[in-house]
mmCIF file of C-alpha atoms in Angstrom:
data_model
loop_
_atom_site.group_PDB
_atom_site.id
_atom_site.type_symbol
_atom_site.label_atom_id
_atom_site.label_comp_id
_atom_site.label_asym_id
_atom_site.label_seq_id
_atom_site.Cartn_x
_atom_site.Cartn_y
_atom_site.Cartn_z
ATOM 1 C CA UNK A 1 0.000 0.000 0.000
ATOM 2 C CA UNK A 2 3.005 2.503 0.564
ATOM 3 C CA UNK A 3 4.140 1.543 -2.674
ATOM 4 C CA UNK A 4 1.216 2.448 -4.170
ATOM 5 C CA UNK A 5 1.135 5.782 -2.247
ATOM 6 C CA UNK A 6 4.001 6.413 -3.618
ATOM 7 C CA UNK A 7 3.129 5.643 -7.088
ATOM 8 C CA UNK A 8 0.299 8.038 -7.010
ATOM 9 C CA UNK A 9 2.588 10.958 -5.861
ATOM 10 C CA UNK A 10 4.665 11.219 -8.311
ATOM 11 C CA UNK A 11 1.936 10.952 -10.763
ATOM 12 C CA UNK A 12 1.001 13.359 -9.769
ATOM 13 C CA UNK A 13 4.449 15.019 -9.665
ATOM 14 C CA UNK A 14 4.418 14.008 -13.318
ATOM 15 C CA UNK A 15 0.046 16.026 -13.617
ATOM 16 C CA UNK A 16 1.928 19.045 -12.523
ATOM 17 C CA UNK A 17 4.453 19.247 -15.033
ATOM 18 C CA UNK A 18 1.838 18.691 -17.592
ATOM 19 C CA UNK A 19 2.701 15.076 -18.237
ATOM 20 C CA UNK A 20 -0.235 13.490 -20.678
ATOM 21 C CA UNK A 21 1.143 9.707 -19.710
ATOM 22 C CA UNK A 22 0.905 10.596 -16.421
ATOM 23 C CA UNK A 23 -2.112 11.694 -16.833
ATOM 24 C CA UNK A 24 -3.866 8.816 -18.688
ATOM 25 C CA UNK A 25 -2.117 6.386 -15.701
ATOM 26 C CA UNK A 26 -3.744 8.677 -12.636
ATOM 27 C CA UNK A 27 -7.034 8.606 -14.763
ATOM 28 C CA UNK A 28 -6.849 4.782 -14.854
ATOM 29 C CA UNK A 29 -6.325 4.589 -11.918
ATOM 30 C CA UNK A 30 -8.938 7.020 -10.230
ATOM 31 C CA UNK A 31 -11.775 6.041 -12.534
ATOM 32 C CA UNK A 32 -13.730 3.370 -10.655
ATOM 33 C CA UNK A 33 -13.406 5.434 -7.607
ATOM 34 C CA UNK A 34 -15.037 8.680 -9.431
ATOM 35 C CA UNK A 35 -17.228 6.483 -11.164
ATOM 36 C CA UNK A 36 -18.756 5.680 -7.965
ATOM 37 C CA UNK A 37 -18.756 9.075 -6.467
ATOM 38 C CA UNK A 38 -19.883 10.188 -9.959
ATOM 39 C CA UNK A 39 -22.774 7.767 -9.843
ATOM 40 C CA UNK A 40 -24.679 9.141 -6.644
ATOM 41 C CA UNK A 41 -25.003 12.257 -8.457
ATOM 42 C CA UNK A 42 -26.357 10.907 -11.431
ATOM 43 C CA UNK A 43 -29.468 9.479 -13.114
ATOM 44 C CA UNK A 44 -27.747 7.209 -15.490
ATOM 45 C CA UNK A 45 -23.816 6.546 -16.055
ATOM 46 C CA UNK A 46 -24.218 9.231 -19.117
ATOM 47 C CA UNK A 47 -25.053 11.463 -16.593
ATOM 48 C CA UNK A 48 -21.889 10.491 -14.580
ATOM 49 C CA UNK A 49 -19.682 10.460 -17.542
ATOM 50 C CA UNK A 50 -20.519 14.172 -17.716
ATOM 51 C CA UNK A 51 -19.673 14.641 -14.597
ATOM 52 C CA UNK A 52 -16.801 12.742 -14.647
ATOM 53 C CA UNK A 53 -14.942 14.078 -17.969
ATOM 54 C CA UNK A 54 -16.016 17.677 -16.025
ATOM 55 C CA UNK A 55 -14.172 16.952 -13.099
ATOM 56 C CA UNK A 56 -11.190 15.402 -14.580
ATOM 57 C CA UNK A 57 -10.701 18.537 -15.883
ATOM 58 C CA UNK A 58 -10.944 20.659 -13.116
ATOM 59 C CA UNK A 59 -8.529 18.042 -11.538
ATOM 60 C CA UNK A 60 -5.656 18.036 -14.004
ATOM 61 C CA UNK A 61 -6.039 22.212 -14.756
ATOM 62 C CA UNK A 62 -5.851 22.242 -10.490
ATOM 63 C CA UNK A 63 -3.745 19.695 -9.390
ATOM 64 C CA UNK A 64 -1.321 22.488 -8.518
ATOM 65 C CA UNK A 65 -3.723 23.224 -5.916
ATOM 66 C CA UNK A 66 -3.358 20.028 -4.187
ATOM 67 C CA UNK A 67 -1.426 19.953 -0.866
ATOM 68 C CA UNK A 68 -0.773 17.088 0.641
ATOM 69 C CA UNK A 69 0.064 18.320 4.155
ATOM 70 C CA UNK A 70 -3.818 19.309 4.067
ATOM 71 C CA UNK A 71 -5.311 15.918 3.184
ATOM 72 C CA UNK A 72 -5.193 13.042 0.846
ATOM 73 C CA UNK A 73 -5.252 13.222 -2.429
ATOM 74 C CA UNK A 74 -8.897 10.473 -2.622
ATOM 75 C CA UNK A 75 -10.773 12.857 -0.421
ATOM 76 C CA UNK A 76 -9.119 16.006 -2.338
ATOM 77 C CA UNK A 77 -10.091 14.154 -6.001
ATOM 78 C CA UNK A 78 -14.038 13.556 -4.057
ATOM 79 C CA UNK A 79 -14.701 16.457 -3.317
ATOM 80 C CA UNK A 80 -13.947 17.902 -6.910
ATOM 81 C CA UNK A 81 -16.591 15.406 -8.062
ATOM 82 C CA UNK A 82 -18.797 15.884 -5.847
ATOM 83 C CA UNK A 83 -19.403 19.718 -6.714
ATOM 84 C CA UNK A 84 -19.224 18.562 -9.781
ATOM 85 C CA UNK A 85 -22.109 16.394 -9.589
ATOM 86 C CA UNK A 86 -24.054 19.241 -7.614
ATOM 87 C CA UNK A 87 -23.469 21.972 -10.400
ATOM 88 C CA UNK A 88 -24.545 19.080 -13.058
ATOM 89 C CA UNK A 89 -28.032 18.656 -10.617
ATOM 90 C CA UNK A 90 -28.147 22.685 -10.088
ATOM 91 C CA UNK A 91 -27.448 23.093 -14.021
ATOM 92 C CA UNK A 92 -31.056 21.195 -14.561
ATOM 93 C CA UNK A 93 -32.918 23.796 -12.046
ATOM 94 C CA UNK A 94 -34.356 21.139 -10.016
ATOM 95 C CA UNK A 95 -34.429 22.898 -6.955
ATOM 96 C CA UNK A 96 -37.786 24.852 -5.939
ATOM 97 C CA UNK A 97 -37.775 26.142 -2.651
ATOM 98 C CA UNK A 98 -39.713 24.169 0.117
ATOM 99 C CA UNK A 99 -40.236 25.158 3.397
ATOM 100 C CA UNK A 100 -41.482 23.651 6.132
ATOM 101 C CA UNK A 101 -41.863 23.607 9.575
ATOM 102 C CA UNK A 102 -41.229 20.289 10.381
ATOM 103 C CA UNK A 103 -40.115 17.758 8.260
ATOM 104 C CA UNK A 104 -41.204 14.087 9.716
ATOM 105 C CA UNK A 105 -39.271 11.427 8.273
ATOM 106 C CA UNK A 106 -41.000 8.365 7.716
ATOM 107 C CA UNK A 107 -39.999 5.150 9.293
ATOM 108 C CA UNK A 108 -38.507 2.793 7.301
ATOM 109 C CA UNK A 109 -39.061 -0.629 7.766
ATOM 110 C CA UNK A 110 -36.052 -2.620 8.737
ATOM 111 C CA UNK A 111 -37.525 -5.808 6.592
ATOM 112 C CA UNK A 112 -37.621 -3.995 4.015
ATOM 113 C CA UNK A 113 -34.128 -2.796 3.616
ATOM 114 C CA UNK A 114 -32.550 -5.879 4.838
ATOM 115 C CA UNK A 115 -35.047 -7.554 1.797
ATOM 116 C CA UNK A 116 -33.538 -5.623 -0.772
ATOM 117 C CA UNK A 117 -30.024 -5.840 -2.072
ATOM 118 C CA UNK A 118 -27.618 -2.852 -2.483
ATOM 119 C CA UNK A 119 -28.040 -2.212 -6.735
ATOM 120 C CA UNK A 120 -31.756 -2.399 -5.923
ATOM 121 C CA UNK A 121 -31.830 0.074 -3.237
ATOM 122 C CA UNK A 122 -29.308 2.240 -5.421
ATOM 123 C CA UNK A 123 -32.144 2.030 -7.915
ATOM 124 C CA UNK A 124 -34.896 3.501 -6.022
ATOM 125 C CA UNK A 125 -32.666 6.339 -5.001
ATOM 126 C CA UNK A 126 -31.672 6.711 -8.436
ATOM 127 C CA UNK A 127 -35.473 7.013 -9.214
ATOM 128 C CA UNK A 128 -35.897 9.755 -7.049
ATOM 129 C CA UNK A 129 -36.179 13.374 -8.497
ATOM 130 C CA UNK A 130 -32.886 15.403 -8.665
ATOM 131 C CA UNK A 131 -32.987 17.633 -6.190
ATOM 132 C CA UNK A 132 -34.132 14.720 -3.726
ATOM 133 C CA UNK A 133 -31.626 12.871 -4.833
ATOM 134 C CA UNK A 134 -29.141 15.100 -4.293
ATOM 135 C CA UNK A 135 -29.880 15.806 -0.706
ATOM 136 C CA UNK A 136 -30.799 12.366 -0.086
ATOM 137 C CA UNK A 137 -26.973 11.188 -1.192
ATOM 138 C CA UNK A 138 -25.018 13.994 0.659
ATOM 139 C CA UNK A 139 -27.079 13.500 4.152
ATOM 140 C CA UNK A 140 -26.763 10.118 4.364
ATOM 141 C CA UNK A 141 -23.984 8.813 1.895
ATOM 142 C CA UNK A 142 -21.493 11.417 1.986
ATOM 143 C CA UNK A 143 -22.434 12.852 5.830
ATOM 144 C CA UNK A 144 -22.780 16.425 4.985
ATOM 145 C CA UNK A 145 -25.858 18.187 7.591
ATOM 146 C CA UNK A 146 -28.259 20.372 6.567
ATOM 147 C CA UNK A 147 -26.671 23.635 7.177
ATOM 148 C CA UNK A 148 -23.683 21.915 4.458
ATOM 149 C CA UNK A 149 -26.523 21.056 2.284
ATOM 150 C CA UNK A 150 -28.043 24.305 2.243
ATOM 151 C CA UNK A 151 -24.689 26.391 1.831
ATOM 152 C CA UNK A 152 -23.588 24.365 -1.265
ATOM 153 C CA UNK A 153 -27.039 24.078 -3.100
ATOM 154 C CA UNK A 154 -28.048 27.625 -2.576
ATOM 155 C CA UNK A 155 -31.173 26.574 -0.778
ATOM 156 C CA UNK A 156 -32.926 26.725 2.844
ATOM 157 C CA UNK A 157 -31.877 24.027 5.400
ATOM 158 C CA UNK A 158 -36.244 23.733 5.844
ATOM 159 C CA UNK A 159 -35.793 22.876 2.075
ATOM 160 C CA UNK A 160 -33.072 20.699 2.318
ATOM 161 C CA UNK A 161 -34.463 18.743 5.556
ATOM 162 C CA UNK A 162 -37.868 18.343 3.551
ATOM 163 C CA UNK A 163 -35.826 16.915 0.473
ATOM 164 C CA UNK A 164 -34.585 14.505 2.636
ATOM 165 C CA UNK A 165 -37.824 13.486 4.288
ATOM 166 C CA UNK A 166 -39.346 13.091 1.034
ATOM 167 C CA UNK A 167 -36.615 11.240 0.217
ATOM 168 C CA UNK A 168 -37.422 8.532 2.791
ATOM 169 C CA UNK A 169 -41.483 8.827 2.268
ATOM 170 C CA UNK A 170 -40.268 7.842 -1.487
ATOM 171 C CA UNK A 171 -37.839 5.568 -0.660
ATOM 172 C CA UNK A 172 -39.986 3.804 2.000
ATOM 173 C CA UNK A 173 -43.014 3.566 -0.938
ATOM 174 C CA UNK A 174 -41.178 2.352 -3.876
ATOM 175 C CA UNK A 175 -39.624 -0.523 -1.553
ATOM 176 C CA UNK A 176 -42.854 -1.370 0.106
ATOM 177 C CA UNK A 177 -44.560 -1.674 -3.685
ATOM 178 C CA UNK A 178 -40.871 -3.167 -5.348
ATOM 179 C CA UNK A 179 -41.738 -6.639 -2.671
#
Protein backbone atom coordinates (compact mmCIF):
# COMPACT_ATOMS: atom_id res chain seq x y z
CA UNK A 1 0.00 0.00 0.00
CA UNK A 2 3.00 2.50 0.56
CA UNK A 3 4.14 1.54 -2.67
CA UNK A 4 1.22 2.45 -4.17
CA UNK A 5 1.13 5.78 -2.25
CA UNK A 6 4.00 6.41 -3.62
CA UNK A 7 3.13 5.64 -7.09
CA UNK A 8 0.30 8.04 -7.01
CA UNK A 9 2.59 10.96 -5.86
CA UNK A 10 4.66 11.22 -8.31
CA UNK A 11 1.94 10.95 -10.76
CA UNK A 12 1.00 13.36 -9.77
CA UNK A 13 4.45 15.02 -9.66
CA UNK A 14 4.42 14.01 -13.32
CA UNK A 15 0.05 16.03 -13.62
CA UNK A 16 1.93 19.04 -12.52
CA UNK A 17 4.45 19.25 -15.03
CA UNK A 18 1.84 18.69 -17.59
CA UNK A 19 2.70 15.08 -18.24
CA UNK A 20 -0.23 13.49 -20.68
CA UNK A 21 1.14 9.71 -19.71
CA UNK A 22 0.91 10.60 -16.42
CA UNK A 23 -2.11 11.69 -16.83
CA UNK A 24 -3.87 8.82 -18.69
CA UNK A 25 -2.12 6.39 -15.70
CA UNK A 26 -3.74 8.68 -12.64
CA UNK A 27 -7.03 8.61 -14.76
CA UNK A 28 -6.85 4.78 -14.85
CA UNK A 29 -6.33 4.59 -11.92
CA UNK A 30 -8.94 7.02 -10.23
CA UNK A 31 -11.77 6.04 -12.53
CA UNK A 32 -13.73 3.37 -10.66
CA UNK A 33 -13.41 5.43 -7.61
CA UNK A 34 -15.04 8.68 -9.43
CA UNK A 35 -17.23 6.48 -11.16
CA UNK A 36 -18.76 5.68 -7.97
CA UNK A 37 -18.76 9.08 -6.47
CA UNK A 38 -19.88 10.19 -9.96
CA UNK A 39 -22.77 7.77 -9.84
CA UNK A 40 -24.68 9.14 -6.64
CA UNK A 41 -25.00 12.26 -8.46
CA UNK A 42 -26.36 10.91 -11.43
CA UNK A 43 -29.47 9.48 -13.11
CA UNK A 44 -27.75 7.21 -15.49
CA UNK A 45 -23.82 6.55 -16.05
CA UNK A 46 -24.22 9.23 -19.12
CA UNK A 47 -25.05 11.46 -16.59
CA UNK A 48 -21.89 10.49 -14.58
CA UNK A 49 -19.68 10.46 -17.54
CA UNK A 50 -20.52 14.17 -17.72
CA UNK A 51 -19.67 14.64 -14.60
CA UNK A 52 -16.80 12.74 -14.65
CA UNK A 53 -14.94 14.08 -17.97
CA UNK A 54 -16.02 17.68 -16.02
CA UNK A 55 -14.17 16.95 -13.10
CA UNK A 56 -11.19 15.40 -14.58
CA UNK A 57 -10.70 18.54 -15.88
CA UNK A 58 -10.94 20.66 -13.12
CA UNK A 59 -8.53 18.04 -11.54
CA UNK A 60 -5.66 18.04 -14.00
CA UNK A 61 -6.04 22.21 -14.76
CA UNK A 62 -5.85 22.24 -10.49
CA UNK A 63 -3.75 19.70 -9.39
CA UNK A 64 -1.32 22.49 -8.52
CA UNK A 65 -3.72 23.22 -5.92
CA UNK A 66 -3.36 20.03 -4.19
CA UNK A 67 -1.43 19.95 -0.87
CA UNK A 68 -0.77 17.09 0.64
CA UNK A 69 0.06 18.32 4.15
CA UNK A 70 -3.82 19.31 4.07
CA UNK A 71 -5.31 15.92 3.18
CA UNK A 72 -5.19 13.04 0.85
CA UNK A 73 -5.25 13.22 -2.43
CA UNK A 74 -8.90 10.47 -2.62
CA UNK A 75 -10.77 12.86 -0.42
CA UNK A 76 -9.12 16.01 -2.34
CA UNK A 77 -10.09 14.15 -6.00
CA UNK A 78 -14.04 13.56 -4.06
CA UNK A 79 -14.70 16.46 -3.32
CA UNK A 80 -13.95 17.90 -6.91
CA UNK A 81 -16.59 15.41 -8.06
CA UNK A 82 -18.80 15.88 -5.85
CA UNK A 83 -19.40 19.72 -6.71
CA UNK A 84 -19.22 18.56 -9.78
CA UNK A 85 -22.11 16.39 -9.59
CA UNK A 86 -24.05 19.24 -7.61
CA UNK A 87 -23.47 21.97 -10.40
CA UNK A 88 -24.54 19.08 -13.06
CA UNK A 89 -28.03 18.66 -10.62
CA UNK A 90 -28.15 22.68 -10.09
CA UNK A 91 -27.45 23.09 -14.02
CA UNK A 92 -31.06 21.19 -14.56
CA UNK A 93 -32.92 23.80 -12.05
CA UNK A 94 -34.36 21.14 -10.02
CA UNK A 95 -34.43 22.90 -6.95
CA UNK A 96 -37.79 24.85 -5.94
CA UNK A 97 -37.77 26.14 -2.65
CA UNK A 98 -39.71 24.17 0.12
CA UNK A 99 -40.24 25.16 3.40
CA UNK A 100 -41.48 23.65 6.13
CA UNK A 101 -41.86 23.61 9.57
CA UNK A 102 -41.23 20.29 10.38
CA UNK A 103 -40.12 17.76 8.26
CA UNK A 104 -41.20 14.09 9.72
CA UNK A 105 -39.27 11.43 8.27
CA UNK A 106 -41.00 8.37 7.72
CA UNK A 107 -40.00 5.15 9.29
CA UNK A 108 -38.51 2.79 7.30
CA UNK A 109 -39.06 -0.63 7.77
CA UNK A 110 -36.05 -2.62 8.74
CA UNK A 111 -37.53 -5.81 6.59
CA UNK A 112 -37.62 -4.00 4.01
CA UNK A 113 -34.13 -2.80 3.62
CA UNK A 114 -32.55 -5.88 4.84
CA UNK A 115 -35.05 -7.55 1.80
CA UNK A 116 -33.54 -5.62 -0.77
CA UNK A 117 -30.02 -5.84 -2.07
CA UNK A 118 -27.62 -2.85 -2.48
CA UNK A 119 -28.04 -2.21 -6.73
CA UNK A 120 -31.76 -2.40 -5.92
CA UNK A 121 -31.83 0.07 -3.24
CA UNK A 122 -29.31 2.24 -5.42
CA UNK A 123 -32.14 2.03 -7.92
CA UNK A 124 -34.90 3.50 -6.02
CA UNK A 125 -32.67 6.34 -5.00
CA UNK A 126 -31.67 6.71 -8.44
CA UNK A 127 -35.47 7.01 -9.21
CA UNK A 128 -35.90 9.76 -7.05
CA UNK A 129 -36.18 13.37 -8.50
CA UNK A 130 -32.89 15.40 -8.66
CA UNK A 131 -32.99 17.63 -6.19
CA UNK A 132 -34.13 14.72 -3.73
CA UNK A 133 -31.63 12.87 -4.83
CA UNK A 134 -29.14 15.10 -4.29
CA UNK A 135 -29.88 15.81 -0.71
CA UNK A 136 -30.80 12.37 -0.09
CA UNK A 137 -26.97 11.19 -1.19
CA UNK A 138 -25.02 13.99 0.66
CA UNK A 139 -27.08 13.50 4.15
CA UNK A 140 -26.76 10.12 4.36
CA UNK A 141 -23.98 8.81 1.89
CA UNK A 142 -21.49 11.42 1.99
CA UNK A 143 -22.43 12.85 5.83
CA UNK A 144 -22.78 16.43 4.99
CA UNK A 145 -25.86 18.19 7.59
CA UNK A 146 -28.26 20.37 6.57
CA UNK A 147 -26.67 23.64 7.18
CA UNK A 148 -23.68 21.92 4.46
CA UNK A 149 -26.52 21.06 2.28
CA UNK A 150 -28.04 24.30 2.24
CA UNK A 151 -24.69 26.39 1.83
CA UNK A 152 -23.59 24.37 -1.26
CA UNK A 153 -27.04 24.08 -3.10
CA UNK A 154 -28.05 27.62 -2.58
CA UNK A 155 -31.17 26.57 -0.78
CA UNK A 156 -32.93 26.73 2.84
CA UNK A 157 -31.88 24.03 5.40
CA UNK A 158 -36.24 23.73 5.84
CA UNK A 159 -35.79 22.88 2.08
CA UNK A 160 -33.07 20.70 2.32
CA UNK A 161 -34.46 18.74 5.56
CA UNK A 162 -37.87 18.34 3.55
CA UNK A 163 -35.83 16.91 0.47
CA UNK A 164 -34.58 14.50 2.64
CA UNK A 165 -37.82 13.49 4.29
CA UNK A 166 -39.35 13.09 1.03
CA UNK A 167 -36.62 11.24 0.22
CA UNK A 168 -37.42 8.53 2.79
CA UNK A 169 -41.48 8.83 2.27
CA UNK A 170 -40.27 7.84 -1.49
CA UNK A 171 -37.84 5.57 -0.66
CA UNK A 172 -39.99 3.80 2.00
CA UNK A 173 -43.01 3.57 -0.94
CA UNK A 174 -41.18 2.35 -3.88
CA UNK A 175 -39.62 -0.52 -1.55
CA UNK A 176 -42.85 -1.37 0.11
CA UNK A 177 -44.56 -1.67 -3.69
CA UNK A 178 -40.87 -3.17 -5.35
CA UNK A 179 -41.74 -6.64 -2.67
Amino acid sequence: MQSQQIEIEVLIDRCRVGERKAQELLYRHLYDFALTVAMRYSRDEADAADIMSHAFVKIFKSINNYDSDKGIFHAWVKRIIINEGLDHIKSRNCFDEVELEKAEPPAVSNLAVQNIAAKELMMQIRKLPPATHAVFIMYVVDGFNHREIAERLHISEGTSKWHLSEARRLLQQNLLTYR
